[in-house]
Structures are given as C-alpha cells and as structure tokens.
Amino acid sequence: MSELVVRKPGALQALVSIHDVMPNTRPQVTGMLERLSLPAEVVTLLVVPGKHWSSDDLDWLRRLQQAGHPLAGHGWSHRCQPPVTLYHQLHSALLSRQVAEHLSFTGAGIVQLVQRSHRWFAEQGLAVSSLYVPPAWALGKVSKAQCAELPFEQVEVLGGLLNTRNGALTRLPLVGFEADTVIRALFLAVFNRMNVNRARKQSLPLRIGLHPFDFSWRLSSQIDELLKQVDVFRRYDGVMNAAAGVAV
C-alpha cells in the first residue's frame, strides 16, 4: 500500500466531490455549486446513472461537464437490496442507510454493476473521469483479479484511492458533513477534526466529500470554515498520477 506525500508543511490541500448527483437532487447540487464558487475543474460530480434522467436533466449534466466539472461514476441505483449478512445490516444501520448497493452483490455482480455504470456515460454522450466512488465508499468483496476488470482506473473507498490496475491503495484523510442528527453531528465533528489535522501534519490531500443537503444539516457552517482554510484545491486524476510517479 502506498502513501502520497506532498512536501508542503502546514499547507492544506483538498479534493472536493459532490455525491448523489441525480435528477431529484438537481436543485440542491446547483445551489451547492453556486455557494462553493470554486473552479469547476476541482469539483468532481458523482453521478448516479440508474435514475430517471430526462432530456433536460442530461442537458444540465452536459453543461456542467462543458464548464469543466469532471463526472465520476457513483453506483447505479444508489439503493441496496435487503441486507443479507450481519455486516451489511450493521453497515446500513450505522453508516450507509440502505445506499451501499455494492454490499448486496458478489464480486462478479459488483463488476457488472460498475461496468454498467461506466457504459451509461458513453450512451448519453458524456465523458466519464477515471474515478468511481461506490455509494457510502463501500466497494464490497472484489478480488484483485475482479478489481482489474473494472473500467475505472481508480476507486475511492473509505481509506483512500484504490488503483484498480495494480491494487495499490493511496491512503488519504476524509471529511464529511452529512449530519442530520445530533449523534452524527458529534461523531463527524470529531472525525473531521482528526482528519484535517492528519492532512496538515502529513501533507496529504484532504478529501472533502459533500452531499446535496449538507448545507441544510447541522454542520453546514463548518463547510465554509474548512474551505476557507484550503491553500490548494487539486484534481483526483492529478493525485493518482502523482502517486504513480507521473509528472503533473
């Protein structure tokens, strides 16, 4: 497993993504982009293909891509089948809330789901980035050989960025703000503080994973505060290339 280190002591680098981009979150995503007011190329949009995308919705996605936003795959339906294992039940209750659809499938089923997600972009005339993010960052049980079959070059999991071609994991800190309850707000506040400190101490890019309704939840003010602290916003593909030793 590899660790990406950028030697800029004290500087805060960040990777920004917006999860759950789909027709029914279009107003929230649009409003979030306006509020963030960041260069389009540093805000990756995680698109859920298996929803009812109207022609107008697809035109909206195309405009976002033309503006510079990278589009990444984010599952297929963003809804899991009934949990069948104790781990899946616990994951749904404590973290994913029935969206970690990968946990419903075998390794072969996960490969098919990801391949289907990748094909959808081409079918809609959309370019897709090299990044795939499973819902709730839960990739599921995929062997190294099956991982190599995935059409995306990198998969973001809870621990960091997984290179599907060689199986290397670049460990990166993560923060999130989906705090719709007091308990989740308390947990995320501590979790985020620890990871921001780790990003600064180890000179690692901090992954800022946003969800469409985050500015309506309990930690909304902390999003603005954190973004003001960021010295450098980076792209996901640049981080993977740097980890592989490619000049960027």
PDB file of C-alpha atoms in Angstrom:
ATOM      1  CA  MET A   1       0.000   0.000   0.000  1.00  0.00           C
ATOM      2  CA  SER A   2       1.316   3.417  -0.912  1.00  0.00           C
ATOM      3  CA  GLU A   3       1.111   6.766   0.820  1.00  0.00           C
ATOM      4  CA  LEU A   4       1.045  10.003  -1.180  1.00  0.00           C
ATOM      5  CA  VAL A   5       3.131  12.713   0.438  1.00  0.00           C
ATOM      6  CA  VAL A   6       3.367  16.246  -0.919  1.00  0.00           C
ATOM      7  CA  ARG A   7       6.043  18.223   0.936  1.00  0.00           C
ATOM      8  CA  LYS A   8       4.253  21.464   1.751  1.00  0.00           C
ATOM      9  CA  PRO A   9       4.316  21.537   5.573  1.00  0.00           C
ATOM     10  CA  GLY A  10       1.284  23.221   7.067  1.00  0.00           C
ATOM     11  CA  ALA A  11      -0.455  23.848   3.752  1.00  0.00           C
ATOM     12  CA  LEU A  12      -3.893  22.314   3.383  1.00  0.00           C
ATOM     13  CA  GLN A  13      -4.627  20.603   0.066  1.00  0.00           C
ATOM     14  CA  ALA A  14      -8.111  19.373  -0.791  1.00  0.00           C
ATOM     15  CA  LEU A  15     -10.038  17.181  -3.200  1.00  0.00           C
ATOM     16  CA  VAL A  16     -13.694  18.173  -3.464  1.00  0.00           C
ATOM     17  CA  SER A  17     -16.522  15.946  -4.640  1.00  0.00           C
ATOM     18  CA  ILE A  18     -20.302  16.226  -4.587  1.00  0.00           C
ATOM     19  CA  HIS A  19     -22.062  12.904  -4.116  1.00  0.00           C
ATOM     20  CA  ASP A  20     -25.518  11.753  -5.218  1.00  0.00           C
ATOM     21  CA  VAL A  21     -25.826  13.850  -8.357  1.00  0.00           C
ATOM     22  CA  MET A  22     -29.170  12.738  -9.816  1.00  0.00           C
ATOM     23  CA  PRO A  23     -32.364  14.324 -11.132  1.00  0.00           C
ATOM     24  CA  ASN A  24     -34.076  14.680  -7.756  1.00  0.00           C
ATOM     25  CA  THR A  25     -31.045  16.421  -6.217  1.00  0.00           C
ATOM     26  CA  ARG A  26     -30.505  18.783  -9.138  1.00  0.00           C
ATOM     27  CA  PRO A  27     -31.749  21.926  -7.313  1.00  0.00           C
ATOM     28  CA  GLN A  28     -29.549  21.189  -4.283  1.00  0.00           C
ATOM     29  CA  VAL A  29     -26.472  20.392  -6.388  1.00  0.00           C
ATOM     30  CA  THR A  30     -26.962  23.575  -8.423  1.00  0.00           C
ATOM     31  CA  GLY A  31     -27.291  25.640  -5.263  1.00  0.00           C
ATOM     32  CA  MET A  32     -24.250  23.981  -3.699  1.00  0.00           C
ATOM     33  CA  LEU A  33     -22.085  24.721  -6.724  1.00  0.00           C
ATOM     34  CA  GLU A  34     -23.141  28.362  -6.621  1.00  0.00           C
ATOM     35  CA  ARG A  35     -22.345  28.598  -2.921  1.00  0.00           C
ATOM     36  CA  LEU A  36     -18.975  26.853  -3.225  1.00  0.00           C
ATOM     37  CA  SER A  37     -17.938  29.162  -6.063  1.00  0.00           C
ATOM     38  CA  LEU A  38     -14.876  27.038  -6.848  1.00  0.00           C
ATOM     39  CA  PRO A  39     -13.222  26.443 -10.237  1.00  0.00           C
ATOM     40  CA  ALA A  40     -15.254  23.752 -11.993  1.00  0.00           C
ATOM     41  CA  GLU A  41     -12.259  21.521 -12.687  1.00  0.00           C
ATOM     42  CA  VAL A  42     -11.620  20.933  -8.964  1.00  0.00           C
ATOM     43  CA  VAL A  43     -15.170  19.887  -8.079  1.00  0.00           C
ATOM     44  CA  THR A  44     -15.880  16.316  -9.164  1.00  0.00           C
ATOM     45  CA  LEU A  45     -19.541  15.368  -9.519  1.00  0.00           C
ATOM     46  CA  LEU A  46     -20.501  11.812  -8.544  1.00  0.00           C
ATOM     47  CA  VAL A  47     -23.325  10.811 -10.855  1.00  0.00           C
ATOM     48  CA  VAL A  48     -25.902   8.075 -10.178  1.00  0.00           C
ATOM     49  CA  PRO A  49     -26.792   6.726 -13.656  1.00  0.00           C
ATOM     50  CA  GLY A  50     -29.727   4.440 -12.860  1.00  0.00           C
ATOM     51  CA  LYS A  51     -32.264   7.157 -12.153  1.00  0.00           C
ATOM     52  CA  HIS A  52     -34.886   8.681 -14.420  1.00  0.00           C
ATOM     53  CA  TRP A  53     -32.799  11.179 -16.369  1.00  0.00           C
ATOM     54  CA  SER A  54     -34.926  13.399 -18.587  1.00  0.00           C
ATOM     55  CA  SER A  55     -33.515  15.124 -21.658  1.00  0.00           C
ATOM     56  CA  ASP A  56     -33.392  18.357 -19.687  1.00  0.00           C
ATOM     57  CA  ASP A  57     -31.530  16.675 -16.828  1.00  0.00           C
ATOM     58  CA  LEU A  58     -28.975  15.247 -19.253  1.00  0.00           C
ATOM     59  CA  ASP A  59     -28.513  18.645 -20.859  1.00  0.00           C
ATOM     60  CA  TRP A  60     -27.821  20.017 -17.370  1.00  0.00           C
ATOM     61  CA  LEU A  61     -25.109  17.389 -16.868  1.00  0.00           C
ATOM     62  CA  ARG A  62     -23.592  18.188 -20.243  1.00  0.00           C
ATOM     63  CA  ARG A  63     -23.456  21.882 -19.362  1.00  0.00           C
ATOM     64  CA  LEU A  64     -21.701  21.081 -16.104  1.00  0.00           C
ATOM     65  CA  GLN A  65     -19.170  18.960 -17.942  1.00  0.00           C
ATOM     66  CA  GLN A  66     -18.625  21.631 -20.574  1.00  0.00           C
ATOM     67  CA  ALA A  67     -17.984  24.095 -17.747  1.00  0.00           C
ATOM     68  CA  GLY A  68     -15.148  21.844 -16.602  1.00  0.00           C
ATOM     69  CA  HIS A  69     -16.601  19.605 -13.895  1.00  0.00           C
ATOM     70  CA  PRO A  70     -15.232  16.025 -14.013  1.00  0.00           C
ATOM     71  CA  LEU A  71     -18.044  13.461 -13.898  1.00  0.00           C
ATOM     72  CA  ALA A  72     -17.465  10.249 -11.959  1.00  0.00           C
ATOM     73  CA  GLY A  73     -19.487   7.066 -11.581  1.00  0.00           C
ATOM     74  CA  HIS A  74     -21.368   6.623  -8.303  1.00  0.00           C
ATOM     75  CA  GLY A  75     -23.069   3.244  -8.220  1.00  0.00           C
ATOM     76  CA  TRP A  76     -26.110   2.516 -10.330  1.00  0.00           C
ATOM     77  CA  SER A  77     -29.333   2.949  -8.349  1.00  0.00           C
ATOM     78  CA  HIS A  78     -27.859   4.221  -5.054  1.00  0.00           C
ATOM     79  CA  ARG A  79     -30.172   1.819  -3.296  1.00  0.00           C
ATOM     80  CA  CYS A  80     -29.244  -1.577  -1.924  1.00  0.00           C
ATOM     81  CA  GLN A  81     -31.217  -4.767  -1.892  1.00  0.00           C
ATOM     82  CA  PRO A  82     -32.294  -6.083   1.536  1.00  0.00           C
ATOM     83  CA  PRO A  83     -29.195  -6.748   3.683  1.00  0.00           C
ATOM     84  CA  VAL A  84     -28.465 -10.456   3.962  1.00  0.00           C
ATOM     85  CA  THR A  85     -25.362 -10.503   6.185  1.00  0.00           C
ATOM     86  CA  LEU A  86     -24.831  -9.162   9.683  1.00  0.00           C
ATOM     87  CA  TYR A  87     -22.092  -6.847   8.381  1.00  0.00           C
ATOM     88  CA  HIS A  88     -24.465  -5.403   5.766  1.00  0.00           C
ATOM     89  CA  GLN A  89     -27.177  -4.865   8.371  1.00  0.00           C
ATOM     90  CA  LEU A  90     -24.760  -3.080  10.707  1.00  0.00           C
ATOM     91  CA  HIS A  91     -23.305  -1.020   7.852  1.00  0.00           C
ATOM     92  CA  SER A  92     -26.799   0.088   6.821  1.00  0.00           C
ATOM     93  CA  ALA A  93     -27.843   0.946  10.364  1.00  0.00           C
ATOM     94  CA  LEU A  94     -24.705   2.832  11.378  1.00  0.00           C
ATOM     95  CA  LEU A  95     -23.336   4.336   8.177  1.00  0.00           C
ATOM     96  CA  SER A  96     -24.893   3.808   4.779  1.00  0.00           C
ATOM     97  CA  ARG A  97     -28.643   3.892   5.447  1.00  0.00           C
ATOM     98  CA  GLN A  98     -29.568   1.484   2.654  1.00  0.00           C
ATOM     99  CA  VAL A  99     -27.472   3.117  -0.079  1.00  0.00           C
ATOM    100  CA  ALA A 100     -24.413   0.833  -0.075  1.00  0.00           C
ATOM    101  CA  GLU A 101     -25.697  -1.189  -3.017  1.00  0.00           C
ATOM    102  CA  HIS A 102     -22.366  -2.942  -3.636  1.00  0.00           C
ATOM    103  CA  LEU A 103     -22.823  -4.909  -0.423  1.00  0.00           C
ATOM    104  CA  SER A 104     -25.833  -6.649  -1.982  1.00  0.00           C
ATOM    105  CA  PHE A 105     -23.722  -8.346  -4.679  1.00  0.00           C
ATOM    106  CA  THR A 106     -20.970 -10.873  -5.157  1.00  0.00           C
ATOM    107  CA  GLY A 107     -17.669  -9.799  -6.691  1.00  0.00           C
ATOM    108  CA  ALA A 108     -18.898 -10.715 -10.180  1.00  0.00           C
ATOM    109  CA  GLY A 109     -22.091  -8.751  -9.617  1.00  0.00           C
ATOM    110  CA  ILE A 110     -20.142  -5.709  -8.475  1.00  0.00           C
ATOM    111  CA  VAL A 111     -18.005  -5.823 -11.631  1.00  0.00           C
ATOM    112  CA  GLN A 112     -21.158  -5.918 -13.773  1.00  0.00           C
ATOM    113  CA  LEU A 113     -22.704  -3.016 -11.851  1.00  0.00           C
ATOM    114  CA  VAL A 114     -19.592  -0.851 -12.285  1.00  0.00           C
ATOM    115  CA  GLN A 115     -19.294  -1.739 -15.968  1.00  0.00           C
ATOM    116  CA  ARG A 116     -22.942  -0.824 -16.476  1.00  0.00           C
ATOM    117  CA  SER A 117     -22.372   2.497 -14.741  1.00  0.00           C
ATOM    118  CA  HIS A 118     -19.377   3.229 -16.979  1.00  0.00           C
ATOM    119  CA  ARG A 119     -21.278   2.392 -20.192  1.00  0.00           C
ATOM    120  CA  TRP A 120     -24.116   4.746 -19.306  1.00  0.00           C
ATOM    121  CA  PHE A 121     -21.930   7.830 -19.692  1.00  0.00           C
ATOM    122  CA  ALA A 122     -20.922   6.923 -23.257  1.00  0.00           C
ATOM    123  CA  GLU A 123     -24.542   6.095 -24.106  1.00  0.00           C
ATOM    124  CA  GLN A 124     -25.534   9.615 -23.033  1.00  0.00           C
ATOM    125  CA  GLY A 125     -22.682  11.310 -24.893  1.00  0.00           C
ATOM    126  CA  LEU A 126     -20.897  12.164 -21.661  1.00  0.00           C
ATOM    127  CA  ALA A 127     -17.206  11.729 -20.917  1.00  0.00           C
ATOM    128  CA  VAL A 128     -16.523   9.969 -17.632  1.00  0.00           C
ATOM    129  CA  SER A 129     -13.451  10.536 -15.487  1.00  0.00           C
ATOM    130  CA  SER A 130     -11.129   7.782 -14.297  1.00  0.00           C
ATOM    131  CA  LEU A 131     -12.786   7.886 -10.866  1.00  0.00           C
ATOM    132  CA  TYR A 132     -15.516   5.641  -9.484  1.00  0.00           C
ATOM    133  CA  VAL A 133     -16.952   6.100  -5.992  1.00  0.00           C
ATOM    134  CA  PRO A 134     -19.223   3.351  -4.658  1.00  0.00           C
ATOM    135  CA  PRO A 135     -22.115   4.660  -2.556  1.00  0.00           C
ATOM    136  CA  ALA A 136     -21.044   5.059   1.086  1.00  0.00           C
ATOM    137  CA  TRP A 137     -17.488   4.356  -0.123  1.00  0.00           C
ATOM    138  CA  ALA A 138     -18.310   0.636   0.213  1.00  0.00           C
ATOM    139  CA  LEU A 139     -16.726  -1.295  -2.660  1.00  0.00           C
ATOM    140  CA  GLY A 140     -17.712  -4.713  -1.370  1.00  0.00           C
ATOM    141  CA  LYS A 141     -15.892  -8.009  -1.758  1.00  0.00           C
ATOM    142  CA  VAL A 142     -13.940  -7.756  -5.002  1.00  0.00           C
ATOM    143  CA  SER A 143     -10.851  -9.856  -5.667  1.00  0.00           C
ATOM    144  CA  LYS A 144      -7.692  -8.329  -7.117  1.00  0.00           C
ATOM    145  CA  ALA A 145      -8.428 -10.021 -10.454  1.00  0.00           C
ATOM    146  CA  GLN A 146     -12.006  -8.704 -10.469  1.00  0.00           C
ATOM    147  CA  CYS A 147     -10.779  -5.246  -9.489  1.00  0.00           C
ATOM    148  CA  ALA A 148      -8.575  -5.251 -12.605  1.00  0.00           C
ATOM    149  CA  GLU A 149     -11.740  -5.813 -14.701  1.00  0.00           C
ATOM    150  CA  LEU A 150     -13.264  -2.537 -13.568  1.00  0.00           C
ATOM    151  CA  PRO A 151     -13.366   0.106 -16.333  1.00  0.00           C
ATOM    152  CA  PHE A 152     -12.359   2.897 -13.938  1.00  0.00           C
ATOM    153  CA  GLU A 153      -8.684   3.358 -13.072  1.00  0.00           C
ATOM    154  CA  GLN A 154      -9.285   4.479  -9.506  1.00  0.00           C
ATOM    155  CA  VAL A 155     -11.927   3.730  -6.902  1.00  0.00           C
ATOM    156  CA  GLU A 156     -12.435   5.899  -3.850  1.00  0.00           C
ATOM    157  CA  VAL A 157     -13.047   3.887  -0.675  1.00  0.00           C
ATOM    158  CA  LEU A 158     -13.127   4.977   2.957  1.00  0.00           C
ATOM    159  CA  GLY A 159      -9.379   4.526   3.332  1.00  0.00           C
ATOM    160  CA  GLY A 160      -8.320   6.412   0.219  1.00  0.00           C
ATOM    161  CA  LEU A 161      -7.857   5.896  -3.527  1.00  0.00           C
ATOM    162  CA  LEU A 162      -7.521   2.370  -4.874  1.00  0.00           C
ATOM    163  CA  ASN A 163      -5.607   1.883  -8.131  1.00  0.00           C
ATOM    164  CA  THR A 164      -7.562  -0.849  -9.919  1.00  0.00           C
ATOM    165  CA  ARG A 165      -4.651  -1.691 -12.218  1.00  0.00           C
ATOM    166  CA  ASN A 166      -2.120  -2.632  -9.550  1.00  0.00           C
ATOM    167  CA  GLY A 167      -4.211  -2.852  -6.371  1.00  0.00           C
ATOM    168  CA  ALA A 168      -2.245  -0.103  -4.574  1.00  0.00           C
ATOM    169  CA  LEU A 169      -4.132   1.973  -2.037  1.00  0.00           C
ATOM    170  CA  THR A 170      -3.132   5.615  -1.611  1.00  0.00           C
ATOM    171  CA  ARG A 171      -4.280   6.420   1.896  1.00  0.00           C
ATOM    172  CA  LEU A 172      -5.887   9.854   2.199  1.00  0.00           C
ATOM    173  CA  PRO A 173      -7.852  11.554   5.005  1.00  0.00           C
ATOM    174  CA  LEU A 174     -11.573  12.176   4.519  1.00  0.00           C
ATOM    175  CA  VAL A 175     -14.169  14.553   5.929  1.00  0.00           C
ATOM    176  CA  GLY A 176     -17.943  14.541   5.568  1.00  0.00           C
ATOM    177  CA  PHE A 177     -20.847  16.716   6.679  1.00  0.00           C
ATOM    178  CA  GLU A 178     -23.992  14.596   6.251  1.00  0.00           C
ATOM    179  CA  ALA A 179     -25.074  15.276   9.842  1.00  0.00           C
ATOM    180  CA  ASP A 180     -28.857  15.149  10.044  1.00  0.00           C
ATOM    181  CA  THR A 181     -28.915  14.017  13.698  1.00  0.00           C
ATOM    182  CA  VAL A 182     -27.172  15.196  16.857  1.00  0.00           C
ATOM    183  CA  ILE A 183     -25.234  11.934  17.195  1.00  0.00           C
ATOM    184  CA  ARG A 184     -23.977  12.023  13.614  1.00  0.00           C
ATOM    185  CA  ALA A 185     -23.036  15.694  14.017  1.00  0.00           C
ATOM    186  CA  LEU A 186     -20.989  14.974  17.151  1.00  0.00           C
ATOM    187  CA  PHE A 187     -19.257  11.996  15.546  1.00  0.00           C
ATOM    188  CA  LEU A 188     -18.445  13.812  12.303  1.00  0.00           C
ATOM    189  CA  ALA A 189     -17.172  16.914  14.099  1.00  0.00           C
ATOM    190  CA  VAL A 190     -14.566  14.809  15.918  1.00  0.00           C
ATOM    191  CA  PHE A 191     -13.842  12.644  12.874  1.00  0.00           C
ATOM    192  CA  ASN A 192     -13.362  15.686  10.639  1.00  0.00           C
ATOM    193  CA  ARG A 193     -11.083  17.465  13.100  1.00  0.00           C
ATOM    194  CA  MET A 194      -8.823  14.432  13.331  1.00  0.00           C
ATOM    195  CA  ASN A 195      -8.595  14.097   9.564  1.00  0.00           C
ATOM    196  CA  VAL A 196      -7.931  17.780   8.907  1.00  0.00           C
ATOM    197  CA  ASN A 197      -5.093  17.608  11.413  1.00  0.00           C
ATOM    198  CA  ARG A 198      -3.756  14.475   9.727  1.00  0.00           C
ATOM    199  CA  ALA A 199      -3.882  16.151   6.307  1.00  0.00           C
ATOM    200  CA  ARG A 200      -1.850  19.091   7.581  1.00  0.00           C
ATOM    201  CA  LYS A 201       0.635  17.032   9.569  1.00  0.00           C
ATOM    202  CA  GLN A 202       1.331  14.512   6.790  1.00  0.00           C
ATOM    203  CA  SER A 203       0.968  16.966   3.865  1.00  0.00           C
ATOM    204  CA  LEU A 204      -1.769  14.853   2.305  1.00  0.00           C
ATOM    205  CA  PRO A 205      -4.716  15.989   0.161  1.00  0.00           C
ATOM    206  CA  LEU A 206      -7.874  16.075   2.273  1.00  0.00           C
ATOM    207  CA  ARG A 207     -10.907  14.503   0.609  1.00  0.00           C
ATOM    208  CA  ILE A 208     -13.948  16.716   1.194  1.00  0.00           C
ATOM    209  CA  GLY A 209     -16.989  14.581   0.396  1.00  0.00           C
ATOM    210  CA  LEU A 210     -20.101  16.735   0.139  1.00  0.00           C
ATOM    211  CA  HIS A 211     -23.709  15.610  -0.205  1.00  0.00           C
ATOM    212  CA  PRO A 212     -26.516  17.676  -1.765  1.00  0.00           C
ATOM    213  CA  PHE A 213     -28.293  18.518   1.512  1.00  0.00           C
ATOM    214  CA  ASP A 214     -25.198  19.226   3.630  1.00  0.00           C
ATOM    215  CA  PHE A 215     -25.859  22.959   3.753  1.00  0.00           C
ATOM    216  CA  SER A 216     -29.214  22.160   5.365  1.00  0.00           C
ATOM    217  CA  TRP A 217     -27.733  19.944   8.087  1.00  0.00           C
ATOM    218  CA  ARG A 218     -26.114  20.658  11.448  1.00  0.00           C
ATOM    219  CA  LEU A 219     -22.509  21.110  10.276  1.00  0.00           C
ATOM    220  CA  SER A 220     -23.206  23.463   7.382  1.00  0.00           C
ATOM    221  CA  SER A 221     -21.191  26.353   8.833  1.00  0.00           C
ATOM    222  CA  GLN A 222     -18.137  24.096   9.172  1.00  0.00           C
ATOM    223  CA  ILE A 223     -18.077  23.513   5.403  1.00  0.00           C
ATOM    224  CA  ASP A 224     -17.499  27.199   4.685  1.00  0.00           C
ATOM    225  CA  GLU A 225     -14.947  27.434   7.503  1.00  0.00           C
ATOM    226  CA  LEU A 226     -12.962  24.484   6.161  1.00  0.00           C
ATOM    227  CA  LEU A 227     -12.968  25.653   2.561  1.00  0.00           C
ATOM    228  CA  LYS A 228     -11.512  28.999   3.639  1.00  0.00           C
ATOM    229  CA  GLN A 229      -8.555  27.125   5.144  1.00  0.00           C
ATOM    230  CA  VAL A 230      -7.677  25.277   1.934  1.00  0.00           C
ATOM    231  CA  ASP A 231      -4.484  26.511   0.284  1.00  0.00           C
ATOM    232  CA  VAL A 232      -4.601  24.307  -2.825  1.00  0.00           C
ATOM    233  CA  PHE A 233      -7.536  22.561  -4.494  1.00  0.00           C
ATOM    234  CA  ARG A 234      -6.494  19.522  -6.511  1.00  0.00           C
ATOM    235  CA  ARG A 235      -7.971  17.131  -9.068  1.00  0.00           C
ATOM    236  CA  TYR A 236      -8.388  13.431  -8.450  1.00  0.00           C
ATOM    237  CA  ASP A 237      -6.524  12.441 -11.603  1.00  0.00           C
ATOM    238  CA  GLY A 238      -3.581  14.609 -10.601  1.00  0.00           C
ATOM    239  CA  VAL A 239      -3.329  12.866  -7.242  1.00  0.00           C
ATOM    240  CA  MET A 240      -3.346   9.417  -8.822  1.00  0.00           C
ATOM    241  CA  ASN A 241      -0.709  10.412 -11.377  1.00  0.00           C
ATOM    242  CA  ALA A 242       1.477  11.842  -8.629  1.00  0.00           C
ATOM    243  CA  ALA A 243       1.138   8.651  -6.607  1.00  0.00           C
ATOM    244  CA  ALA A 244       2.207   6.663  -9.672  1.00  0.00           C
ATOM    245  CA  GLY A 245       5.210   8.908 -10.219  1.00  0.00           C
ATOM    246  CA  VAL A 246       3.810  10.639 -13.316  1.00  0.00           C
ATOM    247  CA  ALA A 247       4.613  14.317 -13.779  1.00  0.00           C
ATOM    248  CA  VAL A 248       1.558  16.540 -13.349  1.00  0.00           C
TER     249      VAL A 248
END
